[in-house]
Amino acid sequence: MALINLEYYSETLGMNRNVKVIYPEASKVDALTETDIPVLYLLHGMSGNENSWLIRSGIERLVRHTNLAIVMPATELGFYVNTTYGMNYFEATAHELPKVIHNFFPNLSNKREKNFIAGLSMGGYGAYRIGLGTEQFSYVASLSGVLTFEGMQDRFDENAAFWGGLFGSWEQFKGSPNEILTLAESFTGKRPKLYTWCGEQDELFPGNEFVASRLKKLGYDLTYETAPGTHEWYYWSQKIESILQWLPIDYVQEERLS
């Protein structure tokens, strides 16, 4: 796989933005297509950046024989939303970034059925926020995602500057498109397939259980998995392979003797 570091000027954010791209190579991928290559947008969590998945998960190694490009942007602590302080990360990630990527890499597919988005923690929220806030992605996945803020109103109150800067007040957040279940209930387009995993010892586990139950009642095609685990890379580096197996791609697993 080729690893490409791309720095571009974001008109939406008014600043340079960094993104890492894993691009399949003919010498490594037997089933490589020259055009219409599937794309996975992979989002980092809080305290992470465009390098997090590369450093911590082994993702570059996992996909080295697979016809798949992976795009990993940096979004600081912006939660992939259009913030109240004017940094429109949702717009920059959901709409501007795919256009930039296809400008630099015209061989990547722009078809909905070959565009996917996933993330962990804050990035899990971002994947669902973007996946259910547009009709650009056919598969949407979250690992230990912040999929609900129910029971977390005290965090808004205790750190109003941060959370208010992202979402506004608790009253403004509730019922807005930034609330995942509100977004899911009002979604009228072609629904993406959804995947959620969360460790059973993770503080976000009850919220993931709640959201998964509601999504299934709403009729979403959701694959929901749990296992013993905490909010750590040890688990995410394993479960990213489950996502690769779940995606509608010819995932070529690395050779293993056990």
Coordinates of N, CA and C in Angstrom, one line a residue, residues 9 75 94 217 223:
Y9 N -5.6 23.2 1.6 CA -6.2 24.4 2.2 C -7.7 24.2 2.1
T75 N -9.4 16.3 12.7 CA -10.6 17.2 13.1 C -10.5 17.8 14.5
A94 N -17.8 16.1 5.6 CA -18.9 15.4 4.8 C -18.9 15.8 3.4
K217 N -35.5 -0.7 16.4 CA -37.0 -0.5 16.4 C -37.3 0.4 15.2
T223 N -25.9 -4.1 12.5 CA -25.1 -5.2 13.0 C -24.5 -4.7 14.4

